[in-house]
Amino acid sequence: MNTGIPLEVMYGEGRVALVPAACSTLTAAGHTVYLETGAGLGSGYSDQDYLDAGVEIVNDKEALFEAADLIVKVKQPLEEGLRYLQKKHCVFSFLHLAPQPVLTRQLCDIGLTAIAFEAVSDESGARPLLAPMSKIAGRLAVIGGAGYLFQHKGGKGILLGGIDTTDRGKVVILGAGIAGEHAVAAAASLGANVTVFDLDADRLQRLVLSHKNCTGLLSTTQAVTDEISDADLVVSAVMVAGRRAPTVIRQSMIDAMAPGGVIVDIAIDQGGSVENIKPTSYEQPVYRYKDVLLQAVPNMPGAVPRTASQALSSAVLPYVREILENGVENSRLQAATVVQNGDVVDPVLRDELGL
């Protein structure tokens, strides 16, 4: 199988799925890798960097897809890219198909095979390809959200950490998974008062013991409602692998927040965990609802493409090698295959789509 790395076309997306060092490993093992010209520029890698790694540069997107069998990319195919995909292709990328029935149907109609980064799990049940992006998204949610609390951006006009003679800002984080854990770390390091919700008492205890100014609460609707009401920044990091994100923040909760508060929904890739939230982009990251600013950028780690690409590439490389050397059906990636030869084969996705 030949590997193709196309240029990402989602707005604000500068990541590349495989950096030159990873490609060098593949080419040294005798595999052919094609790169669409400019695909690495957003992450700081030139075409020459890839040429030095033994990669063949292709100037035309159609030619890239024609030459490659395995398409390794960061984000799911967008409408303008679907026409290049063929039945022969195996797409290996973040897909998040549960809230995207139209895209799922389009991939099935092409007849291809698709493996979702977010569905790959290891022997312990961890998600090694999702984890590095979740870590980055958790930290960015706090860093970016703190900036929107500035008055000139429509926020309350507060500094989250405050200083010696002022109140600390209050951050509420829903979900103590990897994204939530890193959001807690970022908020605590800024000096904010942090309240984190989860259903797992052990996770909460670990976070409370690890960070100053951190309170852990078991998640109930009433407790979340009470804590959000006077929060400055709310980060929702509640996600269930392979399924639509559950709604954990209702409009009534937002209505009760003070003007200038900020909500960041990390789960927007999976449909969002804030009621009726709309996806945003880095062109227009936030919008206002009832004097509260909401951010829901689907490709949050795209804001730091150099860091994100290096982290993602390191995690992806072993699985790319496994596909190339063993094929999809004979690899541990069979469990992460969501569409195979035009059929939805993932039982969780079938259930989500009502198939």
mmCIF file of C-alpha atoms in Angstrom:
data_model
loop_
_atom_site.group_PDB
_atom_site.id
_atom_site.type_symbol
_atom_site.label_atom_id
_atom_site.label_comp_id
_atom_site.label_asym_id
_atom_site.label_seq_id
_atom_site.Cartn_x
_atom_site.Cartn_y
_atom_site.Cartn_z
ATOM 1 C CA MET A 1 0.000 0.000 0.000
ATOM 2 C CA ASN A 2 1.165 3.517 -0.799
ATOM 3 C CA THR A 3 0.533 6.249 1.759
ATOM 4 C CA GLY A 4 -0.820 9.686 0.884
ATOM 5 C CA ILE A 5 -0.795 12.760 3.149
ATOM 6 C CA PRO A 6 -3.128 15.462 1.780
ATOM 7 C CA LEU A 7 -3.212 19.143 2.682
ATOM 8 C CA GLU A 8 -5.807 19.781 5.392
ATOM 9 C CA VAL A 9 -8.518 22.149 4.172
ATOM 10 C CA MET A 10 -10.604 22.864 7.291
ATOM 11 C CA TYR A 11 -10.385 26.542 8.199
ATOM 12 C CA GLY A 12 -7.643 27.222 10.736
ATOM 13 C CA GLU A 13 -6.217 23.712 10.433
ATOM 14 C CA GLY A 14 -2.427 23.737 10.178
ATOM 15 C CA ARG A 15 -1.738 20.222 11.440
ATOM 16 C CA VAL A 16 -0.258 17.432 9.368
ATOM 17 C CA ALA A 17 -0.826 13.778 10.249
ATOM 18 C CA LEU A 18 2.784 12.639 9.802
ATOM 19 C CA VAL A 19 5.827 14.868 10.289
ATOM 20 C CA PRO A 20 9.035 14.310 8.271
ATOM 21 C CA ALA A 21 10.716 12.230 10.985
ATOM 22 C CA ALA A 22 7.810 9.769 10.955
ATOM 23 C CA CYS A 23 7.831 9.632 7.166
ATOM 24 C CA SER A 24 11.554 8.890 7.241
ATOM 25 C CA THR A 25 10.825 5.814 9.339
ATOM 26 C CA LEU A 26 8.309 4.621 6.766
ATOM 27 C CA THR A 27 10.460 5.242 3.718
ATOM 28 C CA ALA A 28 13.478 3.618 5.385
ATOM 29 C CA ALA A 29 11.327 0.501 5.799
ATOM 30 C CA GLY A 30 10.638 0.502 2.052
ATOM 31 C CA HIS A 31 7.213 2.138 2.038
ATOM 32 C CA THR A 32 6.258 4.803 -0.511
ATOM 33 C CA VAL A 33 4.853 8.023 0.927
ATOM 34 C CA TYR A 34 3.277 10.844 -1.066
ATOM 35 C CA LEU A 35 2.670 14.361 0.277
ATOM 36 C CA GLU A 36 0.504 17.040 -1.273
ATOM 37 C CA THR A 37 2.704 20.076 -1.693
ATOM 38 C CA GLY A 38 2.462 22.489 1.210
ATOM 39 C CA ALA A 39 0.749 20.002 3.545
ATOM 40 C CA GLY A 40 3.394 20.498 6.229
ATOM 41 C CA LEU A 41 3.809 24.265 6.004
ATOM 42 C CA GLY A 42 1.222 25.055 8.668
ATOM 43 C CA SER A 43 3.236 23.010 11.131
ATOM 44 C CA GLY A 44 6.548 24.516 10.079
ATOM 45 C CA TYR A 45 7.713 21.714 7.753
ATOM 46 C CA SER A 46 8.693 22.522 4.178
ATOM 47 C CA ASP A 47 8.373 20.265 1.152
ATOM 48 C CA GLN A 48 12.171 19.996 1.237
ATOM 49 C CA ASP A 49 11.983 18.586 4.769
ATOM 50 C CA TYR A 50 9.781 15.821 3.414
ATOM 51 C CA LEU A 51 11.946 15.290 0.343
ATOM 52 C CA ASP A 52 14.896 14.792 2.667
ATOM 53 C CA ALA A 53 12.817 12.132 4.438
ATOM 54 C CA GLY A 54 12.336 10.224 1.176
ATOM 55 C CA VAL A 55 8.785 11.438 0.518
ATOM 56 C CA GLU A 56 7.501 12.104 -2.991
ATOM 57 C CA ILE A 57 5.866 15.522 -3.355
ATOM 58 C CA VAL A 58 2.702 15.705 -5.464
ATOM 59 C CA ASN A 59 1.474 19.068 -6.743
ATOM 60 C CA ASP A 60 -2.048 17.968 -7.607
ATOM 61 C CA LYS A 61 -4.558 16.677 -5.037
ATOM 62 C CA GLU A 62 -6.226 14.367 -7.525
ATOM 63 C CA ALA A 63 -2.866 12.834 -8.408
ATOM 64 C CA LEU A 64 -2.122 12.245 -4.730
ATOM 65 C CA PHE A 65 -5.340 10.308 -4.189
ATOM 66 C CA GLU A 66 -4.780 8.376 -7.397
ATOM 67 C CA ALA A 67 -1.297 7.295 -6.303
ATOM 68 C CA ALA A 68 -2.141 6.457 -2.679
ATOM 69 C CA ASP A 69 -4.110 3.607 -1.142
ATOM 70 C CA LEU A 70 -3.862 4.637 2.519
ATOM 71 C CA ILE A 71 -4.906 8.241 3.159
ATOM 72 C CA VAL A 72 -3.548 9.506 6.480
ATOM 73 C CA LYS A 73 -4.955 12.880 7.493
ATOM 74 C CA VAL A 74 -5.964 14.791 10.597
ATOM 75 C CA LYS A 75 -9.607 15.796 10.155
ATOM 76 C CA GLN A 76 -12.515 14.044 8.488
ATOM 77 C CA PRO A 77 -12.997 14.561 4.736
ATOM 78 C CA LEU A 78 -14.952 17.703 3.923
ATOM 79 C CA GLU A 79 -17.429 18.034 1.087
ATOM 80 C CA GLU A 80 -14.877 19.387 -1.387
ATOM 81 C CA GLY A 81 -12.511 16.486 -0.707
ATOM 82 C CA LEU A 82 -14.961 13.623 -1.059
ATOM 83 C CA ARG A 83 -14.749 13.610 -4.838
ATOM 84 C CA TYR A 84 -11.127 12.477 -4.694
ATOM 85 C CA LEU A 85 -11.850 9.419 -2.587
ATOM 86 C CA GLN A 86 -12.252 6.028 -4.229
ATOM 87 C CA LYS A 87 -13.369 2.547 -3.276
ATOM 88 C CA LYS A 88 -9.740 1.423 -3.038
ATOM 89 C CA HIS A 89 -8.919 3.908 -0.293
ATOM 90 C CA CYS A 90 -8.508 3.357 3.407
ATOM 91 C CA VAL A 91 -8.939 6.643 5.252
ATOM 92 C CA PHE A 92 -7.155 6.875 8.614
ATOM 93 C CA SER A 93 -8.045 10.080 10.470
ATOM 94 C CA PHE A 94 -10.231 11.654 13.124
ATOM 95 C CA LEU A 95 -13.783 11.031 11.904
ATOM 96 C CA HIS A 96 -16.316 11.561 14.743
ATOM 97 C CA LEU A 97 -19.107 10.126 12.592
ATOM 98 C CA ALA A 98 -21.803 9.721 15.259
ATOM 99 C CA PRO A 99 -23.172 13.272 14.802
ATOM 100 C CA GLN A 100 -22.517 13.177 11.034
ATOM 101 C CA PRO A 101 -24.961 10.776 9.343
ATOM 102 C CA VAL A 102 -24.614 12.526 5.966
ATOM 103 C CA LEU A 103 -20.825 12.111 5.883
ATOM 104 C CA THR A 104 -21.190 8.501 7.009
ATOM 105 C CA ARG A 105 -23.565 7.796 4.156
ATOM 106 C CA GLN A 106 -21.235 9.507 1.673
ATOM 107 C CA LEU A 107 -18.273 7.394 2.785
ATOM 108 C CA CYS A 108 -20.392 4.268 2.495
ATOM 109 C CA ASP A 109 -21.566 5.252 -0.983
ATOM 110 C CA ILE A 110 -17.936 5.525 -2.104
ATOM 111 C CA GLY A 111 -17.372 1.993 -0.826
ATOM 112 C CA LEU A 112 -14.121 2.721 1.000
ATOM 113 C CA THR A 113 -12.765 1.694 4.380
ATOM 114 C CA ALA A 114 -12.378 4.226 7.198
ATOM 115 C CA ILE A 115 -10.515 3.855 10.485
ATOM 116 C CA ALA A 116 -11.135 6.468 13.178
ATOM 117 C CA PHE A 117 -8.211 7.816 15.179
ATOM 118 C CA GLU A 118 -10.533 8.364 18.126
ATOM 119 C CA ALA A 119 -11.640 4.710 18.119
ATOM 120 C CA VAL A 120 -8.143 3.231 18.368
ATOM 121 C CA SER A 121 -7.578 1.708 21.799
ATOM 122 C CA ASP A 122 -4.679 -0.152 23.366
ATOM 123 C CA GLU A 123 -4.588 -3.202 25.635
ATOM 124 C CA SER A 124 -5.540 -1.112 28.676
ATOM 125 C CA GLY A 125 -8.522 0.481 26.931
ATOM 126 C CA ALA A 126 -6.813 3.867 26.620
ATOM 127 C CA ARG A 127 -7.167 5.950 23.431
ATOM 128 C CA PRO A 128 -3.565 6.640 22.338
ATOM 129 C CA LEU A 129 -4.418 8.753 19.273
ATOM 130 C CA LEU A 130 -7.157 10.769 20.917
ATOM 131 C CA ALA A 131 -5.211 11.367 24.133
ATOM 132 C CA PRO A 132 -2.543 13.826 22.900
ATOM 133 C CA MET A 133 -5.143 16.008 21.192
ATOM 134 C CA SER A 134 -7.360 15.877 24.278
ATOM 135 C CA LYS A 135 -4.464 17.058 26.410
ATOM 136 C CA ILE A 136 -3.872 20.005 24.094
ATOM 137 C CA ALA A 137 -7.590 20.829 23.790
ATOM 138 C CA GLY A 138 -7.992 20.848 27.573
ATOM 139 C CA ARG A 139 -5.181 23.332 28.037
ATOM 140 C CA LEU A 140 -6.249 25.496 25.093
ATOM 141 C CA ALA A 141 -9.808 25.669 26.429
ATOM 142 C CA VAL A 142 -8.549 27.398 29.571
ATOM 143 C CA ILE A 143 -5.888 29.534 27.900
ATOM 144 C CA GLY A 144 -8.269 30.714 25.171
ATOM 145 C CA GLY A 145 -11.256 31.029 27.486
ATOM 146 C CA ALA A 146 -9.235 33.163 29.906
ATOM 147 C CA GLY A 147 -8.508 35.567 27.047
ATOM 148 C CA TYR A 148 -12.211 35.975 26.291
ATOM 149 C CA LEU A 149 -12.774 37.140 29.847
ATOM 150 C CA PHE A 150 -10.953 40.342 28.896
ATOM 151 C CA GLN A 151 -13.403 43.222 28.737
ATOM 152 C CA HIS A 152 -12.450 44.331 25.234
ATOM 153 C CA LYS A 153 -13.403 40.844 24.014
ATOM 154 C CA GLY A 154 -16.792 40.961 25.677
ATOM 155 C CA GLY A 155 -15.884 39.219 28.922
ATOM 156 C CA LYS A 156 -16.237 40.194 32.570
ATOM 157 C CA GLY A 157 -12.935 42.031 32.636
ATOM 158 C CA ILE A 158 -11.217 39.758 35.113
ATOM 159 C CA LEU A 159 -7.859 38.012 35.361
ATOM 160 C CA LEU A 160 -8.474 34.389 36.236
ATOM 161 C CA GLY A 161 -5.644 34.067 38.717
ATOM 162 C CA GLY A 162 -6.081 37.515 40.179
ATOM 163 C CA ILE A 163 -3.296 39.004 42.313
ATOM 164 C CA ASP A 164 -2.706 39.186 46.065
ATOM 165 C CA THR A 165 -5.405 41.740 46.845
ATOM 166 C CA THR A 166 -8.107 40.548 44.423
ATOM 167 C CA ASP A 167 -10.549 37.686 44.083
ATOM 168 C CA ARG A 168 -9.551 34.643 42.095
ATOM 169 C CA GLY A 169 -11.568 33.811 39.007
ATOM 170 C CA LYS A 170 -13.758 30.723 39.118
ATOM 171 C CA VAL A 171 -13.424 27.927 36.566
ATOM 172 C CA VAL A 172 -15.879 25.029 36.368
ATOM 173 C CA ILE A 173 -14.785 21.960 34.408
ATOM 174 C CA LEU A 174 -17.220 19.202 33.493
ATOM 175 C CA GLY A 175 -15.515 15.854 33.017
ATOM 176 C CA ALA A 176 -12.294 14.582 34.583
ATOM 177 C CA GLY A 177 -11.046 12.571 31.635
ATOM 178 C CA ILE A 178 -7.842 13.462 29.816
ATOM 179 C CA ALA A 179 -9.141 16.764 28.398
ATOM 180 C CA GLY A 180 -10.717 17.727 31.711
ATOM 181 C CA GLU A 181 -7.613 16.757 33.660
ATOM 182 C CA HIS A 182 -5.436 19.032 31.539
ATOM 183 C CA ALA A 183 -7.998 21.833 31.739
ATOM 184 C CA VAL A 184 -7.823 21.540 35.524
ATOM 185 C CA ALA A 185 -4.015 21.669 35.402
ATOM 186 C CA ALA A 186 -4.048 24.788 33.215
ATOM 187 C CA ALA A 187 -6.670 26.596 35.294
ATOM 188 C CA ALA A 188 -4.987 25.733 38.584
ATOM 189 C CA SER A 189 -1.600 26.861 37.282
ATOM 190 C CA LEU A 190 -3.121 30.250 36.459
ATOM 191 C CA GLY A 191 -4.246 30.549 40.068
ATOM 192 C CA ALA A 192 -7.990 30.242 39.511
ATOM 193 C CA ASN A 193 -10.399 28.542 41.879
ATOM 194 C CA VAL A 194 -11.317 25.321 40.081
ATOM 195 C CA THR A 195 -14.356 23.097 40.504
ATOM 196 C CA VAL A 196 -14.310 19.850 38.529
ATOM 197 C CA PHE A 197 -17.239 17.457 38.074
ATOM 198 C CA ASP A 198 -17.174 13.776 37.250
ATOM 199 C CA LEU A 199 -18.960 10.521 38.107
ATOM 200 C CA ASP A 200 -15.695 8.852 39.149
ATOM 201 C CA ALA A 201 -14.787 9.721 42.753
ATOM 202 C CA ASP A 202 -11.259 8.313 42.398
ATOM 203 C CA ARG A 203 -10.478 10.603 39.478
ATOM 204 C CA LEU A 204 -11.791 13.578 41.383
ATOM 205 C CA GLN A 205 -9.721 12.746 44.439
ATOM 206 C CA ARG A 206 -6.572 12.433 42.356
ATOM 207 C CA LEU A 207 -7.111 15.862 40.806
ATOM 208 C CA VAL A 208 -7.939 17.523 44.111
ATOM 209 C CA LEU A 209 -4.778 16.130 45.683
ATOM 210 C CA SER A 210 -2.660 17.177 42.693
ATOM 211 C CA HIS A 211 -3.738 20.811 42.346
ATOM 212 C CA LYS A 212 -4.181 23.748 44.681
ATOM 213 C CA ASN A 213 -7.489 25.596 44.759
ATOM 214 C CA CYS A 214 -9.277 22.580 43.268
ATOM 215 C CA THR A 215 -12.601 21.135 44.440
ATOM 216 C CA GLY A 216 -13.993 17.864 43.082
ATOM 217 C CA LEU A 217 -17.731 17.206 43.024
ATOM 218 C CA LEU A 218 -19.760 14.226 41.892
ATOM 219 C CA SER A 219 -21.841 15.309 38.949
ATOM 220 C CA THR A 220 -25.556 15.949 39.468
ATOM 221 C CA THR A 221 -27.778 18.312 37.528
ATOM 222 C CA GLN A 222 -28.440 20.489 40.560
ATOM 223 C CA ALA A 223 -24.787 20.686 41.594
ATOM 224 C CA VAL A 224 -23.689 21.618 38.065
ATOM 225 C CA THR A 225 -26.436 24.247 37.850
ATOM 226 C CA ASP A 226 -25.384 25.797 41.152
ATOM 227 C CA GLU A 227 -21.672 25.940 40.323
ATOM 228 C CA ILE A 228 -22.100 27.273 36.781
ATOM 229 C CA SER A 229 -24.315 30.132 37.956
ATOM 230 C CA ASP A 230 -21.392 32.167 39.320
ATOM 231 C CA ALA A 231 -18.588 30.725 37.174
ATOM 232 C CA ASP A 232 -16.393 32.968 35.074
ATOM 233 C CA LEU A 233 -15.203 30.222 32.732
ATOM 234 C CA VAL A 234 -16.903 26.870 32.088
ATOM 235 C CA VAL A 235 -15.134 24.097 30.178
ATOM 236 C CA SER A 236 -17.245 21.142 29.091
ATOM 237 C CA ALA A 237 -15.105 18.086 28.438
ATOM 238 C CA VAL A 238 -17.736 15.363 28.690
ATOM 239 C CA MET A 239 -17.317 12.863 25.866
ATOM 240 C CA VAL A 240 -18.196 9.211 25.292
ATOM 241 C CA ALA A 241 -15.992 7.498 22.722
ATOM 242 C CA GLY A 242 -17.833 6.786 19.487
ATOM 243 C CA ARG A 243 -21.118 8.344 20.585
ATOM 244 C CA ARG A 244 -22.711 11.751 20.426
ATOM 245 C CA ALA A 245 -21.698 13.831 23.409
ATOM 246 C CA PRO A 246 -24.353 13.931 26.133
ATOM 247 C CA THR A 247 -25.957 17.303 26.841
ATOM 248 C CA VAL A 248 -24.715 18.415 30.254
ATOM 249 C CA ILE A 249 -25.222 22.192 30.062
ATOM 250 C CA ARG A 250 -28.798 23.290 29.449
ATOM 251 C CA GLN A 251 -29.860 26.690 28.153
ATOM 252 C CA SER A 252 -31.476 27.394 31.517
ATOM 253 C CA MET A 253 -28.041 27.052 33.132
ATOM 254 C CA ILE A 254 -26.581 29.558 30.672
ATOM 255 C CA ASP A 255 -29.487 31.923 31.317
ATOM 256 C CA ALA A 256 -28.533 31.979 35.005
ATOM 257 C CA MET A 257 -24.885 32.924 34.374
ATOM 258 C CA ALA A 258 -23.625 36.469 34.884
ATOM 259 C CA PRO A 259 -23.005 38.568 31.736
ATOM 260 C CA GLY A 260 -19.510 38.186 30.309
ATOM 261 C CA GLY A 261 -19.035 34.567 31.343
ATOM 262 C CA VAL A 262 -17.386 32.174 28.894
ATOM 263 C CA ILE A 263 -18.223 28.565 27.987
ATOM 264 C CA VAL A 264 -15.849 26.388 25.941
ATOM 265 C CA ASP A 265 -17.267 23.117 24.592
ATOM 266 C CA ILE A 266 -14.444 20.684 23.844
ATOM 267 C CA ALA A 267 -16.964 17.997 22.833
ATOM 268 C CA ILE A 268 -18.178 19.864 19.741
ATOM 269 C CA ASP A 269 -16.490 17.263 17.490
ATOM 270 C CA GLN A 270 -19.026 14.788 18.845
ATOM 271 C CA GLY A 271 -22.021 17.078 18.508
ATOM 272 C CA GLY A 272 -21.388 19.245 21.558
ATOM 273 C CA SER A 273 -22.346 18.870 25.215
ATOM 274 C CA VAL A 274 -24.010 22.298 25.507
ATOM 275 C CA GLU A 275 -27.658 22.433 24.510
ATOM 276 C CA ASN A 276 -28.158 23.892 21.009
ATOM 277 C CA ILE A 277 -24.517 24.977 20.713
ATOM 278 C CA LYS A 278 -23.297 25.852 17.233
ATOM 279 C CA PRO A 279 -19.833 24.938 15.898
ATOM 280 C CA THR A 280 -17.505 27.907 15.510
ATOM 281 C CA SER A 281 -14.123 28.317 13.816
ATOM 282 C CA TYR A 282 -10.868 30.117 14.432
ATOM 283 C CA GLU A 283 -12.112 32.759 11.999
ATOM 284 C CA GLN A 284 -14.979 33.495 14.427
ATOM 285 C CA PRO A 285 -14.218 31.471 17.585
ATOM 286 C CA VAL A 286 -17.053 32.713 19.814
ATOM 287 C CA TYR A 287 -20.612 33.908 19.606
ATOM 288 C CA ARG A 288 -22.852 35.520 22.192
ATOM 289 C CA TYR A 289 -25.930 33.933 23.761
ATOM 290 C CA LYS A 290 -27.717 35.849 26.532
ATOM 291 C CA ASP A 291 -24.543 37.893 27.174
ATOM 292 C CA VAL A 292 -22.467 34.713 27.612
ATOM 293 C CA LEU A 293 -19.676 33.931 25.147
ATOM 294 C CA LEU A 294 -19.671 30.397 23.697
ATOM 295 C CA GLN A 295 -16.704 28.813 21.945
ATOM 296 C CA ALA A 296 -17.030 25.511 20.046
ATOM 297 C CA VAL A 297 -14.119 25.125 17.621
ATOM 298 C CA PRO A 298 -14.035 21.542 16.245
ATOM 299 C CA ASN A 299 -10.287 21.593 15.552
ATOM 300 C CA MET A 300 -9.005 23.268 18.708
ATOM 301 C CA PRO A 301 -5.471 21.762 18.578
ATOM 302 C CA GLY A 302 -5.141 23.282 15.099
ATOM 303 C CA ALA A 303 -4.245 26.523 16.875
ATOM 304 C CA VAL A 304 -0.886 25.023 17.866
ATOM 305 C CA PRO A 305 -0.139 22.900 14.805
ATOM 306 C CA ARG A 306 3.580 22.434 15.416
ATOM 307 C CA THR A 307 3.058 20.976 18.882
ATOM 308 C CA ALA A 308 -0.087 19.082 17.890
ATOM 309 C CA SER A 309 1.422 17.566 14.734
ATOM 310 C CA GLN A 310 4.482 16.301 16.571
ATOM 311 C CA ALA A 311 2.346 14.741 19.302
ATOM 312 C CA LEU A 312 -0.164 13.217 16.876
ATOM 313 C CA SER A 313 2.460 11.928 14.452
ATOM 314 C CA SER A 314 4.342 10.082 17.202
ATOM 315 C CA ALA A 315 1.127 8.361 18.252
ATOM 316 C CA VAL A 316 -0.076 7.580 14.713
ATOM 317 C CA LEU A 317 3.162 6.185 13.256
ATOM 318 C CA PRO A 318 3.082 2.690 14.826
ATOM 319 C CA TYR A 319 -0.460 2.148 13.595
ATOM 320 C CA VAL A 320 0.347 3.319 10.077
ATOM 321 C CA ARG A 321 3.195 0.821 9.988
ATOM 322 C CA GLU A 322 0.852 -1.916 11.155
ATOM 323 C CA ILE A 323 -1.672 -1.145 8.407
ATOM 324 C CA LEU A 324 1.054 -1.096 5.759
ATOM 325 C CA GLU A 325 2.648 -4.311 6.930
ATOM 326 C CA ASN A 326 -0.382 -6.383 7.967
ATOM 327 C CA GLY A 327 -3.393 -4.816 6.288
ATOM 328 C CA VAL A 328 -6.508 -3.597 8.075
ATOM 329 C CA GLU A 329 -8.213 -6.961 8.544
ATOM 330 C CA ASN A 330 -5.150 -8.591 10.089
ATOM 331 C CA SER A 331 -4.264 -5.769 12.458
ATOM 332 C CA ARG A 332 -5.391 -4.630 15.893
ATOM 333 C CA LEU A 333 -7.067 -1.717 14.060
ATOM 334 C CA GLN A 334 -9.980 -3.884 13.021
ATOM 335 C CA ALA A 335 -11.784 -2.798 16.190
ATOM 336 C CA ALA A 336 -11.302 0.864 15.213
ATOM 337 C CA THR A 337 -12.643 0.356 11.691
ATOM 338 C CA VAL A 338 -15.950 2.198 11.453
ATOM 339 C CA VAL A 339 -16.657 1.713 7.737
ATOM 340 C CA GLN A 340 -15.395 -1.298 5.799
ATOM 341 C CA ASN A 341 -15.879 -1.634 2.056
ATOM 342 C CA GLY A 342 -18.857 0.695 2.221
ATOM 343 C CA ASP A 343 -20.586 -0.840 5.244
ATOM 344 C CA VAL A 344 -20.808 0.609 8.758
ATOM 345 C CA VAL A 345 -19.219 -2.139 10.851
ATOM 346 C CA ASP A 346 -18.696 -0.395 14.194
ATOM 347 C CA PRO A 347 -21.527 -1.522 16.515
ATOM 348 C CA VAL A 348 -21.496 1.697 18.543
ATOM 349 C CA LEU A 349 -21.789 3.838 15.401
ATOM 350 C CA ARG A 350 -24.537 1.579 14.025
ATOM 351 C CA ASP A 351 -26.459 2.069 17.252
ATOM 352 C CA GLU A 352 -25.930 5.860 17.195
ATOM 353 C CA LEU A 353 -27.172 6.082 13.604
ATOM 354 C CA GLY A 354 -30.085 3.712 14.202
ATOM 355 C CA LEU A 355 -28.859 1.146 11.705
#
